Every structure is written in structure tokens, then in C-alpha cells.
mmCIF file of C-alpha atoms in Angstrom:
data_model
loop_
_atom_site.group_PDB
_atom_site.id
_atom_site.type_symbol
_atom_site.label_atom_id
_atom_site.label_comp_id
_atom_site.label_asym_id
_atom_site.label_seq_id
_atom_site.Cartn_x
_atom_site.Cartn_y
_atom_site.Cartn_z
ATOM 1 C CA MET A 1 87.916 113.304 99.356
ATOM 2 C CA VAL A 2 86.050 116.313 99.649
ATOM 3 C CA SER A 3 86.890 119.378 97.111
ATOM 4 C CA LEU A 4 85.080 122.551 96.325
ATOM 5 C CA ARG A 5 83.301 122.358 92.861
ATOM 6 C CA SER A 6 81.825 125.780 92.994
ATOM 7 C CA PHE A 7 80.772 128.508 95.764
ATOM 8 C CA VAL A 8 78.488 131.525 95.637
ATOM 9 C CA THR A 9 77.330 133.747 98.296
ATOM 10 C CA ARG A 10 74.473 136.020 98.181
ATOM 11 C CA PRO A 11 72.955 138.345 101.457
ATOM 12 C CA PHE A 12 69.452 138.025 102.663
ATOM 13 C CA SER A 13 67.063 140.414 101.361
ATOM 14 C CA ASP A 14 66.445 143.068 103.556
ATOM 15 C CA ASP A 15 62.875 142.115 104.516
ATOM 16 C CA THR A 16 64.273 138.857 105.302
ATOM 17 C CA ARG A 17 67.189 139.839 107.273
ATOM 18 C CA ASP A 18 64.826 142.156 109.199
ATOM 19 C CA LEU A 19 62.830 139.581 110.254
ATOM 20 C CA ILE A 20 65.570 137.377 111.249
ATOM 21 C CA MET A 21 66.929 140.226 113.624
ATOM 22 C CA LYS A 22 63.333 140.578 115.400
ATOM 23 C CA ALA A 23 62.986 136.799 115.676
ATOM 24 C CA LEU A 24 66.586 136.910 117.631
ATOM 25 C CA SER A 25 65.617 139.967 119.659
ATOM 26 C CA GLY A 26 62.134 138.464 120.547
ATOM 27 C CA ARG A 27 60.368 140.852 119.050
ATOM 28 C CA ALA A 28 58.548 138.919 115.999
ATOM 29 C CA THR A 29 55.220 137.747 116.329
ATOM 30 C CA MET A 30 53.831 134.637 116.178
ATOM 31 C CA GLU A 31 52.724 135.294 112.504
ATOM 32 C CA GLU A 32 56.416 136.152 111.409
ATOM 33 C CA LEU A 33 57.698 133.126 113.161
ATOM 34 C CA CYS A 34 55.400 131.268 111.034
ATOM 35 C CA ASP A 35 56.342 132.752 107.846
ATOM 36 C CA LEU A 36 60.148 132.915 108.426
ATOM 37 C CA PRO A 37 61.032 129.244 107.925
ATOM 38 C CA PHE A 38 59.290 129.785 104.423
ATOM 39 C CA SER A 39 61.028 133.024 103.522
ATOM 40 C CA LEU A 40 64.465 131.371 103.936
ATOM 41 C CA ALA A 41 63.433 128.482 101.833
ATOM 42 C CA ARG A 42 62.192 130.811 99.076
ATOM 43 C CA GLU A 43 65.302 132.782 99.192
ATOM 44 C CA TYR A 44 67.597 129.175 99.496
ATOM 45 C CA ALA A 45 65.413 128.282 96.187
ATOM 46 C CA GLU A 46 66.431 131.266 94.228
ATOM 47 C CA VAL A 47 69.859 130.718 94.937
ATOM 48 C CA VAL A 48 69.964 127.299 94.205
ATOM 49 C CA GLY A 49 68.117 127.718 91.107
ATOM 50 C CA GLU A 50 70.088 130.445 89.795
ATOM 51 C CA ASN A 51 73.526 128.411 90.265
ATOM 52 C CA THR A 52 72.800 125.006 89.480
ATOM 53 C CA SER A 53 71.571 124.853 85.782
ATOM 54 C CA ALA A 54 74.892 123.424 84.521
ATOM 55 C CA THR A 55 75.280 121.099 87.296
ATOM 56 C CA PRO A 56 71.866 118.795 88.233
ATOM 57 C CA LEU A 57 72.071 118.186 91.827
ATOM 58 C CA ASP A 58 71.666 114.719 93.955
ATOM 59 C CA ALA A 59 70.468 116.930 97.060
ATOM 60 C CA VAL A 60 70.759 120.044 99.012
ATOM 61 C CA ALA A 61 72.097 120.346 102.484
ATOM 62 C CA ILE A 62 70.827 123.350 104.663
ATOM 63 C CA HIS A 63 71.918 124.261 108.193
ATOM 64 C CA GLY A 64 68.751 127.076 108.623
ATOM 65 C CA GLN A 65 68.980 130.268 110.246
ATOM 66 C CA THR A 66 69.743 129.681 114.311
ATOM 67 C CA LEU A 67 66.912 131.627 116.062
ATOM 68 C CA TRP A 68 67.684 129.784 119.795
ATOM 69 C CA HIS A 69 70.257 127.337 121.004
ATOM 70 C CA HIS A 70 69.325 125.901 124.488
ATOM 71 C CA PRO A 71 71.605 122.521 125.120
ATOM 72 C CA PRO A 72 70.862 120.208 125.950
ATOM 73 C CA VAL A 73 67.051 120.650 125.986
ATOM 74 C CA SER A 74 66.498 122.183 122.459
ATOM 75 C CA THR A 75 67.453 124.142 119.513
ATOM 76 C CA TRP A 76 65.907 126.125 116.606
ATOM 77 C CA GLN A 77 67.401 126.485 113.283
ATOM 78 C CA ALA A 78 64.481 128.164 110.835
ATOM 79 C CA ALA A 79 64.232 126.974 107.316
ATOM 80 C CA SER A 80 61.605 124.740 105.847
ATOM 81 C CA GLY A 81 63.324 121.604 104.518
ATOM 82 C CA PRO A 82 59.823 120.189 102.982
ATOM 83 C CA ALA A 83 59.013 123.635 101.149
ATOM 84 C CA LEU A 84 62.709 123.751 99.734
ATOM 85 C CA ALA A 85 62.477 120.417 98.679
ATOM 86 C CA ALA A 86 59.388 121.271 96.762
ATOM 87 C CA LEU A 87 60.637 124.268 95.341
ATOM 88 C CA VAL A 88 64.131 122.823 93.826
ATOM 89 C CA SER A 89 62.806 119.350 93.300
ATOM 90 C CA VAL A 90 65.632 117.372 94.804
ATOM 91 C CA PRO A 91 65.853 115.991 98.247
ATOM 92 C CA VAL A 92 66.774 118.577 101.205
ATOM 93 C CA ILE A 93 68.642 117.129 104.509
ATOM 94 C CA HIS A 94 67.821 119.856 107.186
ATOM 95 C CA ASP A 95 67.508 119.965 110.745
ATOM 96 C CA PHE A 96 71.296 118.526 111.675
ATOM 97 C CA ARG A 97 71.346 119.310 115.613
ATOM 98 C CA SER A 98 67.850 118.044 116.906
ATOM 99 C CA ALA A 99 69.287 114.410 117.222
ATOM 100 C CA ASP A 100 72.195 115.097 118.859
ATOM 101 C CA ILE A 101 70.485 117.193 121.375
ATOM 102 C CA ALA A 102 68.160 114.499 122.101
ATOM 103 C CA LEU A 103 70.850 112.212 122.924
ATOM 104 C CA GLY A 104 72.138 114.619 125.822
ATOM 105 C CA GLY A 105 74.407 116.555 123.567
ATOM 106 C CA GLN A 106 75.220 120.102 122.985
ATOM 107 C CA GLY A 107 74.089 119.635 119.226
ATOM 108 C CA ALA A 108 77.462 121.713 118.335
ATOM 109 C CA PRO A 109 80.038 121.906 117.245
ATOM 110 C CA LEU A 110 78.976 119.719 114.173
ATOM 111 C CA VAL A 111 81.988 120.808 111.959
ATOM 112 C CA PRO A 112 84.685 118.773 113.191
ATOM 113 C CA ILE A 113 84.030 115.609 111.622
ATOM 114 C CA PHE A 114 84.617 117.516 108.333
ATOM 115 C CA ASP A 115 88.000 119.174 109.654
ATOM 116 C CA ALA A 116 88.872 115.629 110.884
ATOM 117 C CA ALA A 117 88.353 114.575 107.120
ATOM 118 C CA THR A 118 90.114 117.447 105.614
ATOM 119 C CA LEU A 119 92.858 119.170 107.797
ATOM 120 C CA ILE A 120 94.469 116.354 110.047
ATOM 121 C CA HIS A 121 98.087 116.507 109.151
ATOM 122 C CA PRO A 122 100.414 113.404 109.810
ATOM 123 C CA SER A 123 103.133 115.544 111.822
ATOM 124 C CA VAL A 124 101.556 119.049 112.615
ATOM 125 C CA HIS A 125 99.323 119.864 115.625
ATOM 126 C CA ARG A 126 96.520 121.774 113.996
ATOM 127 C CA VAL A 127 93.632 123.687 115.237
ATOM 128 C CA ALA A 128 90.928 125.034 113.132
ATOM 129 C CA LEU A 129 89.710 128.048 114.176
ATOM 130 C CA ASN A 130 86.185 129.476 112.901
ATOM 131 C CA LEU A 131 85.551 132.893 113.389
ATOM 132 C CA GLY A 132 81.730 133.465 112.673
ATOM 133 C CA GLY A 133 79.286 135.104 115.219
ATOM 134 C CA MET A 134 80.813 132.789 117.633
ATOM 135 C CA ALA A 135 84.392 131.345 117.894
ATOM 136 C CA ASN A 136 85.146 127.478 118.115
ATOM 137 C CA ILE A 137 88.104 125.554 117.722
ATOM 138 C CA THR A 138 88.590 121.976 116.582
ATOM 139 C CA ILE A 139 91.669 120.515 118.153
ATOM 140 C CA LEU A 140 93.494 117.909 115.490
ATOM 141 C CA PRO A 141 96.700 116.189 116.750
ATOM 142 C CA CYS A 142 98.863 114.967 114.213
ATOM 143 C CA GLY A 143 97.974 111.640 112.483
ATOM 144 C CA ALA A 144 94.646 111.374 114.916
ATOM 145 C CA SER A 145 91.695 109.674 114.335
ATOM 146 C CA GLN A 146 88.122 110.841 114.957
ATOM 147 C CA SER A 147 87.880 109.654 118.361
ATOM 148 C CA ASP A 148 91.065 112.290 119.161
ATOM 149 C CA VAL A 149 89.308 115.217 117.870
ATOM 150 C CA TRP A 150 88.294 117.898 120.151
ATOM 151 C CA ALA A 151 85.748 120.634 119.368
ATOM 152 C CA PHE A 152 83.723 123.535 121.430
ATOM 153 C CA ASP A 153 83.058 126.882 121.041
ATOM 154 C CA THR A 154 85.427 129.394 122.753
ATOM 155 C CA GLY A 155 83.068 132.261 123.083
ATOM 156 C CA PRO A 156 81.945 135.429 121.084
ATOM 157 C CA GLY A 157 83.796 135.720 117.515
ATOM 158 C CA ASN A 158 82.636 138.583 115.407
ATOM 159 C CA VAL A 159 79.011 139.148 117.353
ATOM 160 C CA TRP A 160 80.648 141.680 119.873
ATOM 161 C CA ILE A 161 82.972 143.302 117.552
ATOM 162 C CA ASP A 162 80.049 144.103 114.695
ATOM 163 C CA THR A 163 77.887 145.162 117.676
ATOM 164 C CA GLY A 164 80.493 147.362 119.107
ATOM 165 C CA ILE A 165 81.280 148.825 115.382
ATOM 166 C CA ARG A 166 77.492 149.177 114.710
ATOM 167 C CA SER A 167 77.168 151.311 118.123
ATOM 168 C CA THR A 168 79.971 153.605 117.483
ATOM 169 C CA PHE A 169 80.567 154.004 113.886
ATOM 170 C CA GLY A 170 77.597 152.868 111.899
ATOM 171 C CA LYS A 171 79.182 150.282 110.229
ATOM 172 C CA ARG A 172 78.310 146.561 109.638
ATOM 173 C CA TYR A 173 81.725 145.215 110.289
ATOM 174 C CA ASP A 174 85.678 146.445 110.918
ATOM 175 C CA THR A 175 87.340 146.075 107.650
ATOM 176 C CA ASP A 176 90.621 144.195 108.004
ATOM 177 C CA GLY A 177 90.591 145.145 111.656
ATOM 178 C CA HIS A 178 91.424 149.178 110.734
ATOM 179 C CA ILE A 179 89.418 150.340 113.522
ATOM 180 C CA GLY A 180 90.208 147.934 115.941
ATOM 181 C CA ARG A 181 93.857 148.737 115.405
ATOM 182 C CA ALA A 182 93.550 152.539 116.174
ATOM 183 C CA GLY A 183 92.334 152.128 119.461
ATOM 184 C CA ARG A 184 93.155 150.920 123.118
ATOM 185 C CA VAL A 185 91.771 148.227 125.477
ATOM 186 C CA ILE A 186 88.962 149.890 128.100
ATOM 187 C CA SER A 187 90.662 147.814 131.053
ATOM 188 C CA PRO A 188 87.504 147.559 133.107
ATOM 189 C CA MET A 189 85.278 146.813 130.207
ATOM 190 C CA PHE A 190 87.493 143.785 129.374
ATOM 191 C CA GLN A 191 87.663 142.323 132.730
ATOM 192 C CA GLU A 192 83.741 142.372 132.929
ATOM 193 C CA CYS A 193 83.921 140.792 129.238
ATOM 194 C CA THR A 194 86.123 138.192 130.342
ATOM 195 C CA SER A 195 84.440 137.217 133.754
ATOM 196 C CA PHE A 196 81.605 135.205 132.088
ATOM 197 C CA PRO A 197 81.547 131.831 133.556
ATOM 198 C CA TYR A 198 81.303 130.293 130.196
ATOM 199 C CA TYR A 199 84.842 130.690 129.663
ATOM 200 C CA ALA A 200 86.104 128.580 132.738
ATOM 201 C CA GLN A 201 83.726 125.576 131.770
ATOM 202 C CA ASP A 202 85.403 122.605 130.434
ATOM 203 C CA PRO A 203 84.140 120.796 127.132
ATOM 204 C CA PRO A 204 81.889 119.708 125.513
ATOM 205 C CA LYS A 205 80.326 123.032 125.755
ATOM 206 C CA SER A 206 78.736 125.553 123.058
ATOM 207 C CA THR A 207 77.061 128.722 123.276
ATOM 208 C CA GLY A 208 75.540 131.474 121.186
ATOM 209 C CA ARG A 209 73.692 134.822 121.039
ATOM 210 C CA GLU A 210 71.531 133.608 124.229
ATOM 211 C CA LEU A 211 74.430 134.598 126.359
ATOM 212 C CA PHE A 212 76.945 136.450 123.876
ATOM 213 C CA SER A 213 74.053 138.601 122.435
ATOM 214 C CA GLU A 214 74.123 142.183 120.783
ATOM 215 C CA ALA A 215 71.963 143.362 123.742
ATOM 216 C CA GLU A 216 74.654 142.436 126.524
ATOM 217 C CA ALA A 217 77.052 144.062 124.360
ATOM 218 C CA ARG A 218 75.555 147.140 124.027
ATOM 219 C CA ARG A 219 74.780 147.175 127.909
ATOM 220 C CA LEU A 220 78.811 146.773 128.183
ATOM 221 C CA ILE A 221 79.396 149.318 125.786
ATOM 222 C CA THR A 222 76.756 151.881 127.488
ATOM 223 C CA LYS A 223 78.420 150.902 130.935
ATOM 224 C CA TYR A 224 82.190 151.315 129.920
ATOM 225 C CA SER A 225 82.498 154.134 126.949
ATOM 226 C CA HIS A 226 82.657 157.776 127.822
ATOM 227 C CA PRO A 227 81.984 160.650 125.428
ATOM 228 C CA SER A 228 85.805 161.766 126.151
ATOM 229 C CA SER A 229 87.468 158.453 124.843
ATOM 230 C CA PRO A 230 88.138 157.714 121.597
ATOM 231 C CA LEU A 231 85.236 155.400 119.688
ATOM 232 C CA GLU A 232 87.922 153.298 118.364
ATOM 233 C CA ASP A 233 88.652 151.978 122.096
ATOM 234 C CA VAL A 234 85.329 150.234 121.911
ATOM 235 C CA VAL A 235 86.100 148.106 118.921
ATOM 236 C CA THR A 236 89.864 147.324 120.111
ATOM 237 C CA THR A 237 88.157 146.047 123.795
ATOM 238 C CA MET A 238 85.746 143.819 121.817
ATOM 239 C CA THR A 239 88.533 142.457 119.344
ATOM 240 C CA GLU A 240 90.667 141.716 122.571
ATOM 241 C CA VAL A 241 87.898 139.608 123.897
ATOM 242 C CA THR A 242 87.905 137.613 121.082
ATOM 243 C CA ALA A 243 91.325 137.545 121.027
ATOM 244 C CA TRP A 244 91.986 136.130 124.475
ATOM 245 C CA SER A 245 89.012 133.808 124.739
ATOM 246 C CA VAL A 246 90.403 132.026 121.663
ATOM 247 C CA ALA A 247 94.001 132.288 122.874
ATOM 248 C CA ASP A 248 93.188 130.937 126.344
ATOM 249 C CA HIS A 249 91.327 127.992 125.319
ATOM 250 C CA VAL A 250 94.177 126.769 122.955
ATOM 251 C CA LYS A 251 96.662 127.288 125.744
ATOM 252 C CA ARG A 252 94.738 124.915 127.847
ATOM 253 C CA TYR A 253 93.270 122.527 125.539
ATOM 254 C CA ALA A 254 95.853 122.496 122.877
ATOM 255 C CA PRO A 255 99.241 123.313 124.139
ATOM 256 C CA LEU A 256 101.200 121.382 121.356
ATOM 257 C CA THR A 257 99.481 123.288 118.537
ATOM 258 C CA THR A 258 101.827 124.802 115.797
ATOM 259 C CA GLU A 259 99.215 125.647 113.230
ATOM 260 C CA ILE A 260 96.101 127.484 113.523
ATOM 261 C CA ILE A 261 93.953 127.475 110.075
ATOM 262 C CA VAL A 262 91.136 130.127 110.500
ATOM 263 C CA SER A 263 87.784 130.017 108.283
ATOM 264 C CA GLY A 264 84.767 132.451 108.871
ATOM 265 C CA GLY A 265 84.191 136.242 108.279
ATOM 266 C CA GLY A 266 86.746 136.771 111.124
ATOM 267 C CA SER A 267 89.432 135.774 109.125
ATOM 268 C CA GLN A 268 89.563 138.789 107.238
ATOM 269 C CA ASN A 269 90.448 140.667 110.294
ATOM 270 C CA SER A 270 94.045 140.967 110.182
ATOM 271 C CA TYR A 271 94.201 142.715 113.583
ATOM 272 C CA LEU A 272 92.089 140.129 115.294
ATOM 273 C CA LEU A 273 94.409 137.358 113.692
ATOM 274 C CA GLU A 274 97.327 139.211 115.030
ATOM 275 C CA ARG A 275 96.120 139.710 118.470
ATOM 276 C CA ILE A 276 95.142 135.727 118.719
ATOM 277 C CA GLY A 277 98.776 134.975 117.390
ATOM 278 C CA THR A 278 100.695 137.425 119.909
ATOM 279 C CA LEU A 279 98.554 135.989 122.785
ATOM 280 C CA VAL A 280 99.053 132.201 122.241
ATOM 281 C CA GLU A 281 102.937 132.854 121.771
ATOM 282 C CA ALA A 282 102.523 134.960 125.114
ATOM 283 C CA ASN A 283 101.949 131.419 126.685
ATOM 284 C CA GLY A 284 105.104 130.137 125.355
ATOM 285 C CA MET A 285 103.725 128.442 122.198
ATOM 286 C CA LYS A 286 105.218 128.917 118.561
ATOM 287 C CA VAL A 287 102.132 129.166 116.038
ATOM 288 C CA THR A 288 101.716 129.918 112.667
ATOM 289 C CA ILE A 289 98.358 131.474 111.816
ATOM 290 C CA ALA A 290 97.121 130.683 108.156
ATOM 291 C CA VAL A 291 93.493 131.586 106.491
ATOM 292 C CA HIS A 292 91.897 128.688 105.128
ATOM 293 C CA GLU A 293 91.762 128.084 101.307
ATOM 294 C CA HIS A 294 88.048 128.214 101.340
ATOM 295 C CA TRP A 295 87.463 130.700 104.439
ATOM 296 C CA ASP A 296 84.325 131.819 103.226
ATOM 297 C CA ALA A 297 82.930 128.320 101.811
ATOM 298 C CA LYS A 298 84.086 125.869 104.549
ATOM 299 C CA GLU A 299 80.796 125.868 106.739
ATOM 300 C CA ALA A 300 78.821 125.240 103.477
ATOM 301 C CA MET A 301 81.328 122.396 102.426
ATOM 302 C CA ALA A 302 80.917 121.021 106.005
ATOM 303 C CA PHE A 303 77.146 120.851 105.820
ATOM 304 C CA ALA A 304 77.016 119.673 102.703
ATOM 305 C CA TYR A 305 79.468 116.728 103.740
ATOM 306 C CA LEU A 306 77.097 116.312 106.564
ATOM 307 C CA GLY A 307 74.094 115.965 104.105
ATOM 308 C CA TRP A 308 76.139 113.407 102.174
ATOM 309 C CA LEU A 309 76.778 111.290 105.531
ATOM 310 C CA THR A 310 72.921 111.408 106.071
ATOM 311 C CA LEU A 311 72.233 110.124 102.805
ATOM 312 C CA ASN A 312 74.622 107.385 103.071
ATOM 313 C CA ASP A 313 73.432 106.342 106.354
ATOM 314 C CA GLN A 314 76.507 107.477 108.201
ATOM 315 C CA THR A 315 76.639 109.019 111.658
ATOM 316 C CA GLY A 316 77.609 112.787 111.485
ATOM 317 C CA ASN A 317 78.343 113.903 115.304
ATOM 318 C CA LEU A 318 81.506 113.312 117.265
ATOM 319 C CA PRO A 319 80.254 111.984 120.887
ATOM 320 C CA ARG A 320 83.434 113.285 122.339
ATOM 321 C CA VAL A 321 82.862 116.736 121.133
ATOM 322 C CA THR A 322 79.290 117.358 121.679
ATOM 323 C CA GLY A 323 78.749 115.172 124.768
ATOM 324 C CA ALA A 324 75.974 112.996 123.302
ATOM 325 C CA SER A 325 75.873 109.504 124.415
ATOM 326 C CA ARG A 326 76.225 108.008 121.169
ATOM 327 C CA ALA A 327 76.891 108.609 117.500
ATOM 328 C CA VAL A 328 74.046 109.364 115.304
ATOM 329 C CA ILE A 329 72.878 109.906 112.027
ATOM 330 C CA LEU A 330 71.840 113.657 111.619
ATOM 331 C CA GLY A 331 69.015 115.434 110.047
ATOM 332 C CA SER A 332 65.954 115.083 108.676
ATOM 333 C CA ILE A 333 65.507 114.203 104.711
ATOM 334 C CA ALA A 334 62.685 115.885 102.884
ATOM 335 C CA LYS A 335 61.870 114.228 99.683
ATOM 336 C CA VAL A 336 60.242 115.897 96.507
#
């Protein structure tokens, strides 16, 4: 049984966030790339120290900051597990994706084993949808076992929407989808955004900012936005791209779905959820869309669960999901 005891979230400091953005854009120096895992470890340690005095920890599990994801060759999540273990004085489980990559897998998604443990229903066909920077779905047939679960990234989640809102209105995100709701889809821009070959690929598959980058979004915005057109149209179009890609994959791979449970920051964009529901039902399906009870904590819960599996010598990947040649114990354990 998995339950949430407590949860806190805190943004990175401006310095660390700026360093992350430089690394993601390829502008960071070798010195800065060397510094980043330690900066992250120090910030993680601060949050752990501030919030665990009443409840001693057995271990800490961290995903780290993805800087590059190049399956099935390599993946890079920045964060120094040994540094964090030294700072918090408990073992740290880290580097969860490398073993799956080494066995020919995508290294992602890894959350489906947690979805299988917590969301399978005896009589309801479900999809767990996470709307982070990328969007991914876990297909959970009613009464399924782990071997029946399927999952993959559908394409961009919030990354292009957020880029659109920054480029046009200077905001970090579209609060509750108010701006996206106010515009109209720019048809040629939508057509190019949805023409990426990734969408047509069959799973196992995963993607990231290497393909659906902020730079690519800015290129598309520059190409198709017009000074005489409402700025809202850019945000509406990017929102429609995410909604379309999710709905298209649900239609193709989970046509029996009757409930979609949404987590991640995009779950708070009511316009995006409405568009997903409308597009799914346009395919002849009838679905209920619900926001996960712990929509903001689910990813943290999932990696805590993966850490527990590793500490107990249990495998954490699902080969059908990632494409790895076999199930494997994930991560490295940095001891005190």
C-alpha cells in the first residue's frame, strides 16, 4: 500500500535555475556543467533538512535534472547522489534510468510501475496522463497485471505552451488556460507542429526537449505568428497541439478507456483538459477526466516508490513499456 505522508515543493534558486537553463540550451561551460550536480545536491539537502526533523528518513530517492535524453544510447540526469548522501546522512538512490538504457530500453517512462501499483481498477479501463514538460500516458486495463500495462510519451506537454506564453505575454505559464481559451488555432502552425514523425512511431518510445525544444517552439512562433494577429492565438495553437497528441495516442492505443486521471502541472490548465476530453470523445469514446488527488506530488511519490524497490532488490522497469531486454533493479545507492 502506497500513501503520501507529507509533501512540499520549492522552486530552485534563481542561480541554479539559470544554470539549468544554460545547460539545457547548450550554453553552459564545462565548469558550469561540473558545478550543476553539486548545486542541485545542496538545494535538495536544504529542502530535506527543513522538512524531515520530526520524521527521520530511511533513504532519499532523487531523479535529478534531465539535461539530455538520447535513448537507447545514453541519458543524463544531473545530481550528485554521493554529495547529497553526505549532506543528509542517509543513503540516496539516484541515476534511475541508466540500467534500462544499457539493456536497450528507452530509460522511460519509469512511473508506470507506480501507476500499476496504485491506479489499476477492477472494472474501469483507465489512462494515467502526466502533463509535465512532456506528456506521457500509462494504459491501465481493468484488472490488469504489470505485464498488461503499456506506457509512453505522447509528445510535448507544457513545454511548448509555456514557451508560447513567455514569448507573447512574458508569463511563466497560462494560469488555468485563460489565455489559450481566448484565442484561435493558427491552422498552418498547427499542421507543422503535428507533422513530427515521432507522433506516428509505435511504442516503446520516449522523447524530450531534444526534439520538442523551446528553440523549436520559438522558431515556429516566429514563422507563423503575425503582428496583426492576436497574441492569444499562439498559446491556443500550442495548447491544441498537446491536446491533439494526447487524444490521438489514446484513440490509437487505448480505445477502451473510460477514465483519464491527470497529474503534473498541466492538470491545472482546465482549457487543456477540456480540449483533450473533446478530442478524445470526437473519436467516439466516452471518457471522464479527473485530476489526480496528489497531482503535484505524484512524480515524487513514484520515485520514492522506485527507490524503495531498489533498496529491496526489486526490479523497477517494465520491459514492455521501455523496450529493455529484461527487468532490472534501477539506480545506484550512495551510502553515507
